Coordinates of C-alpha atoms in Angstrom, one line a residue:
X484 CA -110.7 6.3 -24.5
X485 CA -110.2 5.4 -20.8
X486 CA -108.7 2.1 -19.9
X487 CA -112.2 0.3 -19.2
X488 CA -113.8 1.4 -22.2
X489 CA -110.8 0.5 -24.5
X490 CA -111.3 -3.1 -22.5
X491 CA -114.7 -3.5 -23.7
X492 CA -114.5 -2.6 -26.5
X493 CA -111.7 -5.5 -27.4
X494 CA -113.8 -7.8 -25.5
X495 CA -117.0 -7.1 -27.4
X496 CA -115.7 -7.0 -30.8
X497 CA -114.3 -10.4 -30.6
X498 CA -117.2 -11.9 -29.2
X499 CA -119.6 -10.3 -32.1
X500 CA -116.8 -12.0 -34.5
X501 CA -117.1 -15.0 -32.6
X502 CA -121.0 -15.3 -32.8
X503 CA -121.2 -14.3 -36.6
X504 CA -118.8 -17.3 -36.8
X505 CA -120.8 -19.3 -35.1
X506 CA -124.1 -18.5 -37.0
X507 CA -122.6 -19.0 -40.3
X508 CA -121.8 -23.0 -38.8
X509 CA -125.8 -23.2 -37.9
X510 CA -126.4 -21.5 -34.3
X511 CA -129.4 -19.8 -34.5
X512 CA -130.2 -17.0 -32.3
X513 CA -133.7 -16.0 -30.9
X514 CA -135.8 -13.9 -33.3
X515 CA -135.7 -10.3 -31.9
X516 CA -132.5 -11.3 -30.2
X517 CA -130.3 -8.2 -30.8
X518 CA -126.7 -9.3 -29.5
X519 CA -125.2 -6.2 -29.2
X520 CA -127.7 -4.4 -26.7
X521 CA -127.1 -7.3 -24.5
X522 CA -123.4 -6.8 -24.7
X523 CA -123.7 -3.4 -23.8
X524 CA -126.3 -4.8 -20.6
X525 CA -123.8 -7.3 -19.8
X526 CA -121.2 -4.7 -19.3
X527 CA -123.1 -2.3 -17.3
X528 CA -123.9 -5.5 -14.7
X529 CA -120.2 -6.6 -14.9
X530 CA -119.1 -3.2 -14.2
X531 CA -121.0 -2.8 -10.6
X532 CA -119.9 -6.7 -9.9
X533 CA -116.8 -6.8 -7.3
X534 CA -115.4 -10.0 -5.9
X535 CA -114.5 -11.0 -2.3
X536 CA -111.9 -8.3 -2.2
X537 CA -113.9 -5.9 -3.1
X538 CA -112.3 -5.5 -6.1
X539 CA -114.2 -4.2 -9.8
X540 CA -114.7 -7.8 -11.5
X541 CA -113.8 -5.9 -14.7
X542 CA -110.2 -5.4 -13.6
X543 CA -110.1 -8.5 -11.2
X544 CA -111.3 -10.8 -13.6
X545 CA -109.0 -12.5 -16.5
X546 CA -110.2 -10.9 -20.3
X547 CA -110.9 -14.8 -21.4
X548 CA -113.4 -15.7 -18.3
X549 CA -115.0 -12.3 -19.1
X550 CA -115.4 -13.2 -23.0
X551 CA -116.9 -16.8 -21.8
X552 CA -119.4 -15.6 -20.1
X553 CA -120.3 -12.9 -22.6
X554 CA -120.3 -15.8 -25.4
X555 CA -122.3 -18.0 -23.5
X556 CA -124.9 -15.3 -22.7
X557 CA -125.3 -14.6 -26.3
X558 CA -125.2 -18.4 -27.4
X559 CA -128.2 -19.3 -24.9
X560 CA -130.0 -15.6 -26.3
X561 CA -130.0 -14.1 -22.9
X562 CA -130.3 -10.4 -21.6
X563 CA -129.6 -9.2 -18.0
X564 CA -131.4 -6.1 -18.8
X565 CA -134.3 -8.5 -18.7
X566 CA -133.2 -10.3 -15.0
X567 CA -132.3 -13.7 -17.6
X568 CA -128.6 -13.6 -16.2
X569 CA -126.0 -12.4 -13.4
X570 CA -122.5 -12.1 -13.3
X571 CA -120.7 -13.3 -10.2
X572 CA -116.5 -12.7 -9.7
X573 CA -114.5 -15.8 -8.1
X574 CA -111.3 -14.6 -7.5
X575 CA -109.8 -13.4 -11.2
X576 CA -112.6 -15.5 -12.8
X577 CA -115.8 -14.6 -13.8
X578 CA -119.0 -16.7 -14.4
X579 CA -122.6 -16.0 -15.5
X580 CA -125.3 -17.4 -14.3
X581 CA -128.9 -17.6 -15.2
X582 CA -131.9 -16.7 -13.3
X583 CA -134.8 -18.4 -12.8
X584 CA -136.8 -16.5 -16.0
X585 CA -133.7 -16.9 -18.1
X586 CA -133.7 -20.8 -17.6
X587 CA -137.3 -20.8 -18.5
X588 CA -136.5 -18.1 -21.7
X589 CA -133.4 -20.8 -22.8
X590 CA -135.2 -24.1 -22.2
X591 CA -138.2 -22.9 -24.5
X592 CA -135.6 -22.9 -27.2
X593 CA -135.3 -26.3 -26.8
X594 CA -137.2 -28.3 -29.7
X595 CA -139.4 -30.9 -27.8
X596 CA -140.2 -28.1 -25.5
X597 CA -143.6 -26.3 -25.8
X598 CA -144.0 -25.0 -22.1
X599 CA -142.1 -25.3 -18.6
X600 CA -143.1 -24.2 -15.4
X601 CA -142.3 -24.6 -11.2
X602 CA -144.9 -24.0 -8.2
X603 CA -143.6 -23.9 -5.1
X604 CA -145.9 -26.1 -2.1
X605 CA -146.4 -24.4 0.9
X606 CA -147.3 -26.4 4.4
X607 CA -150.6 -27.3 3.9
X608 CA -151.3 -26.8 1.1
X609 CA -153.1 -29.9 -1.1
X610 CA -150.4 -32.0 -3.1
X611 CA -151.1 -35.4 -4.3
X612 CA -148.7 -37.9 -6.4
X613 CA -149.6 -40.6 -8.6
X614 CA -148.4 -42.6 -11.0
X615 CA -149.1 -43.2 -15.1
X616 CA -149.6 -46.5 -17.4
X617 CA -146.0 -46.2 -17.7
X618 CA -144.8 -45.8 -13.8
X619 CA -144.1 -42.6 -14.4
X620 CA -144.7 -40.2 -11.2
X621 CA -147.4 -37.8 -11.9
X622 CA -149.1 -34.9 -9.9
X623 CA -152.4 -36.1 -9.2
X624 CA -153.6 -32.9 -7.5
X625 CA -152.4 -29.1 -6.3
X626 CA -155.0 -26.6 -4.7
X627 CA -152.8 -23.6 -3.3
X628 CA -154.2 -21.7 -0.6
X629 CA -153.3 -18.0 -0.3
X630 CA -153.3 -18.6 3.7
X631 CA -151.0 -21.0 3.2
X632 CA -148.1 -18.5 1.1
X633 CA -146.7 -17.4 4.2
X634 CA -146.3 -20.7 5.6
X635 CA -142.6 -22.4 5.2
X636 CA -141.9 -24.2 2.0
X637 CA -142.2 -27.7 1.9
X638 CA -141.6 -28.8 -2.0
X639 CA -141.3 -27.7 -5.0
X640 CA -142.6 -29.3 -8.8
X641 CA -141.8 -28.4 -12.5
X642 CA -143.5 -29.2 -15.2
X643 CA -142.2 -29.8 -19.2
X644 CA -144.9 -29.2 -21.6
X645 CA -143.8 -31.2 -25.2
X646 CA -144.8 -31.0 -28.4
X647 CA -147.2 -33.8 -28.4
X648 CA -148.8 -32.0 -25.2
X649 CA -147.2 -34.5 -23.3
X650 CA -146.1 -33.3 -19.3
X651 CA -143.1 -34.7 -17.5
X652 CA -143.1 -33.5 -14.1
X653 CA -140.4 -33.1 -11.7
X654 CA -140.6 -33.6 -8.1
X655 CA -138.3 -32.4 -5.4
X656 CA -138.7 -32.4 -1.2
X657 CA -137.8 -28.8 0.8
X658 CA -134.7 -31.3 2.2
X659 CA -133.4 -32.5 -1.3
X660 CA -133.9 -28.5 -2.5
X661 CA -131.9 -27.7 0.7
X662 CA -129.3 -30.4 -0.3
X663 CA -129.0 -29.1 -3.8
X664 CA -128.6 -25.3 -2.1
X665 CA -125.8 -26.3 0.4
X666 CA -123.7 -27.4 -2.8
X667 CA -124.0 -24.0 -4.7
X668 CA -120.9 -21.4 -4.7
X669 CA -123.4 -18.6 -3.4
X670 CA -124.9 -20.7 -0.4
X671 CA -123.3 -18.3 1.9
X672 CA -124.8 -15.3 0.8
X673 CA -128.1 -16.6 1.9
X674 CA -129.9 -15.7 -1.7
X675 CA -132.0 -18.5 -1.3
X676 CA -132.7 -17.6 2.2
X677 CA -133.8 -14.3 1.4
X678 CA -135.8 -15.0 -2.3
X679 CA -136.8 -18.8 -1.3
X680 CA -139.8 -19.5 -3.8
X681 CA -138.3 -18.6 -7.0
X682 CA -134.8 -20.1 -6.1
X683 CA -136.5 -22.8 -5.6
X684 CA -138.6 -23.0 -8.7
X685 CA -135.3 -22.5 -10.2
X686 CA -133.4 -25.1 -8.7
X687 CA -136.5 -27.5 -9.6
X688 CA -136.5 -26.7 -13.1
X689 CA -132.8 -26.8 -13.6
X690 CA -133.4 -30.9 -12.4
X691 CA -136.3 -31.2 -15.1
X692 CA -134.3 -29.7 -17.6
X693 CA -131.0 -32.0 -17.5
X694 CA -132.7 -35.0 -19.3
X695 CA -133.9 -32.5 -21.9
X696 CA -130.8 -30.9 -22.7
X697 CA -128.6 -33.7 -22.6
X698 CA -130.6 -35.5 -25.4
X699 CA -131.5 -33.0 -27.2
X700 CA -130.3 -32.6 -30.6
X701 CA -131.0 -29.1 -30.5
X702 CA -127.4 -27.1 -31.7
X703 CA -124.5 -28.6 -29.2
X704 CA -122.8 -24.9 -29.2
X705 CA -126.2 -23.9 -26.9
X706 CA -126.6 -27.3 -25.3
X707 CA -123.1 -26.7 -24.3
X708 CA -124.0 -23.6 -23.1
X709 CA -126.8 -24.4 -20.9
X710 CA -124.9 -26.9 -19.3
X711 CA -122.0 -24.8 -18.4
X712 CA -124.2 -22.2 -17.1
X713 CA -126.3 -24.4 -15.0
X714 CA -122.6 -25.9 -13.6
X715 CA -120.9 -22.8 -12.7
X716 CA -122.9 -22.0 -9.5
X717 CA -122.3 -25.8 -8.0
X718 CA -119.3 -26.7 -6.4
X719 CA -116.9 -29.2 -7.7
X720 CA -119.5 -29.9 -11.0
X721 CA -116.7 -31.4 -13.1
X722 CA -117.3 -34.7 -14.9
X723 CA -114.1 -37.0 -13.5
X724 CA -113.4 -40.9 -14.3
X725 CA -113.4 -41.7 -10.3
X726 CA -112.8 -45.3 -11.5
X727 CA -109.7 -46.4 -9.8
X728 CA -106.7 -47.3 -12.2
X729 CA -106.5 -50.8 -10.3
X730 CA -109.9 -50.9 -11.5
X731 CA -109.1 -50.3 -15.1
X732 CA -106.7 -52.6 -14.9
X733 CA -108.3 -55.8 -14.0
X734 CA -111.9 -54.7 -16.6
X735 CA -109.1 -55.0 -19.0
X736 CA -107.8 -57.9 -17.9
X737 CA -111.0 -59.6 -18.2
X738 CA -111.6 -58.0 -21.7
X739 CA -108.5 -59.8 -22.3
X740 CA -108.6 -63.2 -20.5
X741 CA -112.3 -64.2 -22.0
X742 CA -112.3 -67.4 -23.6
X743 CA -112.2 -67.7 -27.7
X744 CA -114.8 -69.6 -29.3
X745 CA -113.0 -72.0 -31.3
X746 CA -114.1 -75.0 -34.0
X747 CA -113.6 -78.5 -32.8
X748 CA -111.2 -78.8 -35.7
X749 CA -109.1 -76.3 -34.6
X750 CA -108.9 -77.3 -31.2
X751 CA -108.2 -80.6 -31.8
X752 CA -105.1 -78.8 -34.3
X753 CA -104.2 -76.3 -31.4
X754 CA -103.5 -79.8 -29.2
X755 CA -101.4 -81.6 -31.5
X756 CA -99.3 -78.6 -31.6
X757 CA -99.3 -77.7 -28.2
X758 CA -95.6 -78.7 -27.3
X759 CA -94.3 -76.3 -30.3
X760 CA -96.6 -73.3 -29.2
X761 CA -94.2 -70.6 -28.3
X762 CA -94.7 -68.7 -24.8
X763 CA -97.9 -66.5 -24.2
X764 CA -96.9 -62.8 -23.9
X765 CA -97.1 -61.7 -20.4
X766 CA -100.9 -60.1 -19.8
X767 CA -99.1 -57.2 -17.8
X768 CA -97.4 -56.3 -21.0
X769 CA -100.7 -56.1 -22.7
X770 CA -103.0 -54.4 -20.1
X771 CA -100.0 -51.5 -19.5
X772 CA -100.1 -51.0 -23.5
X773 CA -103.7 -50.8 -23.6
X774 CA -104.1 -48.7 -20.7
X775 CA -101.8 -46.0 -22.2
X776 CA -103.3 -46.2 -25.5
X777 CA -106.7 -45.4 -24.3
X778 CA -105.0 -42.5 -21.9
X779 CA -103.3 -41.2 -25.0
X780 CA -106.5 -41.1 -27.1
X781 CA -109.1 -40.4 -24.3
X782 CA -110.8 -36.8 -25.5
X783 CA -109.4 -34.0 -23.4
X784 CA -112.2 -31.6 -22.3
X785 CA -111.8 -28.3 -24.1
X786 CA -114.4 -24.9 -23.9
X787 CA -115.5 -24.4 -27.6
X788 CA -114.8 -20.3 -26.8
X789 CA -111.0 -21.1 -26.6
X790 CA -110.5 -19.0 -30.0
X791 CA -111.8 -16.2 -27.6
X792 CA -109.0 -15.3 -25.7
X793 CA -108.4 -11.6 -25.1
X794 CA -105.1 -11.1 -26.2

C-alpha cells in the first residue's frame, strides 16, 4: 500500500465513522445517496487538484482540511462524479465548493423548498418587474430571444418554488453579479469569464438561498454545511463583532445608567436617608466587569468536524 493510498484510506474511514455518528443523532442523507462512491469520486478529483505551486493538493494540503471537505460533501449529499462539487487547494488547505447543479441538488433538500431555478437576461431581451399585495418584487414578464443569447449579459433572476406553490424571486444587475465575482477567491482565474451564464445563475441562487437556509429548521449539521460551502470561495466571509470596544463600553454604560422606576413611598424613604447613603461604586468598575464577563462567555466559533482530525 503506497503512501497515498494508505492516506485515503485513513481519511475515509474516519469520515464513514463520522457520518454513521452523525446519522444515528438525526442527519439524514439523500435516498439513493451512497456515501462511499462519492468518497471514492472525491478522491479521484482531489488527486488531479494542485495548488499555486504546483503541488498535488493531496500532499500539500493538511489531513483535517481534506476530511472537512469530504464531511461536508457527504453532509450536504453531494457527488463530484455528478459536476455537484469541486475541490480547490489554498496553500496547505483545502476547500470544496459547489457548483451551480449541486447548489440546486442541496437546496431541494431544504423543507419549504419545492423547486429553484436562475435564468440569465441577455441585452434585449424582455424583462419586466413588479411588485405584489405585499411589496414584494416580482417578475412581471421574461420572453428570451435566441438572437439575443449571444448578446452580453445584463442580469440574472432565481426563483424559490415553496410548498404552498408560493415563488420568491431574486433579482440581481450584471454590475451587482460583477461585484459579488470580484470578492470570490477564484476571480483571477477568470472562471466566470470563461462560463458566464451558469456562474451567474449560481451566484444568483446562492443570494436566494441565504434567507432559506438561515431559517430553516431543516438539520443544523447540513445548514451548517451549506453555509460553509457557499463561504469558502468569498474572501474574508468570516462573521466579526466590528463594533468598536469604546462602543461596547458606553451601550453598557447606558444599560447601566437608565433610570429605576421607583414608588413615591420609596423615594420619599430614599430622601430622608440620603445623607447616610454610602458612596456609589464607580461605573468604570462595573462596565470593565461586565465587559469581561460577556468576553469570557461569548461562544467561540468552533467547526462541528473538529472530532475529524487525521491523526
Amino acid at each position: 500500500m503506497n503512501e497515498v493510498t494508505a492516506l485515503q484510506k485513513n481519511i475515509t474511514d474516519q469520515v464513514s465513522k463520522r457520518v454513521k455518528e452523525l446519522e444515528s443523532n438525526g442527519l439524514a442523507l439523500p435516498p439513493k445517496y451512497n456515501a462511499q462512491n462519492a468518497l471514492k469520486s472525491a478522491f479521484f478529483a482531489i488527486s488531479k487538484v494542485k495548488n499555486k505551486d504546483k503541488e498535488p493538493a493531496i500532499k500539500a494540503c493538511s489531513k483535517e482540511s481534506i476530511a472537512n471537505c469530504l464531511l461536508d460533501m457527504v453532509t450536504q449529499g453531494l457527488s463530484p462524479a455528478k459536476t455537484q462539487c469541486y475541490f480547490i487547494a489554498y496553500g496547505n488547505e483545502l476547500q470544496m465548493q459547489r457548483s451551480y447543479f449541486g447548489t440546486v441538488a442541496v437546496l431541494k433538500r431544504l423543507k419549504e423548498v419545492k423547486d429553484i431555478y436562475a435564468e440569465v437576461i441577455h441585452q434585449d431581451d424582455i424583462f419586466e418587474i413588479d411588485s405584489d399585495d405585499l411589496g414584494r418584487i416580482i417578475v412581471k414578464s421574461f420572453i428570451p430571444k435566441f438572437e439575443n443569447m449571444d448578446k452580453p449579459l445584463v442580469g440574472a433572476f432565481a426563483v424559490v418554488q415553496k410548498l404552498s406553490d408560493e415563488k420568491v424571486y431574486t433579482i440581481m444587475t450584471k454590475k451587482e453579479i460583477d461585484k459579488s465575482w470580484s470578492k470570490t477567491k477564484a476571480y483571477k482565474n477568470t472562471v466566470q469569464q470563461d462560463f458566464s451564464q451558469e456562474m451567474a445563475k449560481r451566484t444568483v441562487i446562492n443570494r436566494a438561498a441565504k434567507m432559506f437556509v438561515n431559517t430553516s429548521d431543516d438539520s443544523d449539521l447540513m445548514v451548517d454545511a451549506i453555509s460553509r460551502t457557499t463561504s469558502n470561495e468569498y474572501e474574508d466571509d468570516e462573521r466579526k463583532d466590528v463594533t468598536p470596544k469604546v462602543e461596547k463600553t458606553k451601550k453598557l454604560a447606558e444599560r447601566f445608567s437608565k433610570p429605576e422606576k421607583k414608588e413615591p413611598a420609596q423615594l420619599a424613604m430614599e430622601k430622608a436617608k440620603q445623607s447616610e447613603k454610602a458612596p456609589e461604586q464607580p461605573k468604570n468598575v462595573i462596565i470593565e466587569h461586565e465587559d469581561e464577563e460577556m468576553e469570557r462567555h461569548e461562544p467561540e466559533q468552533h467547526s462541528i468536524f473538529e472530532a475529524v482530525n487525521a491523526k
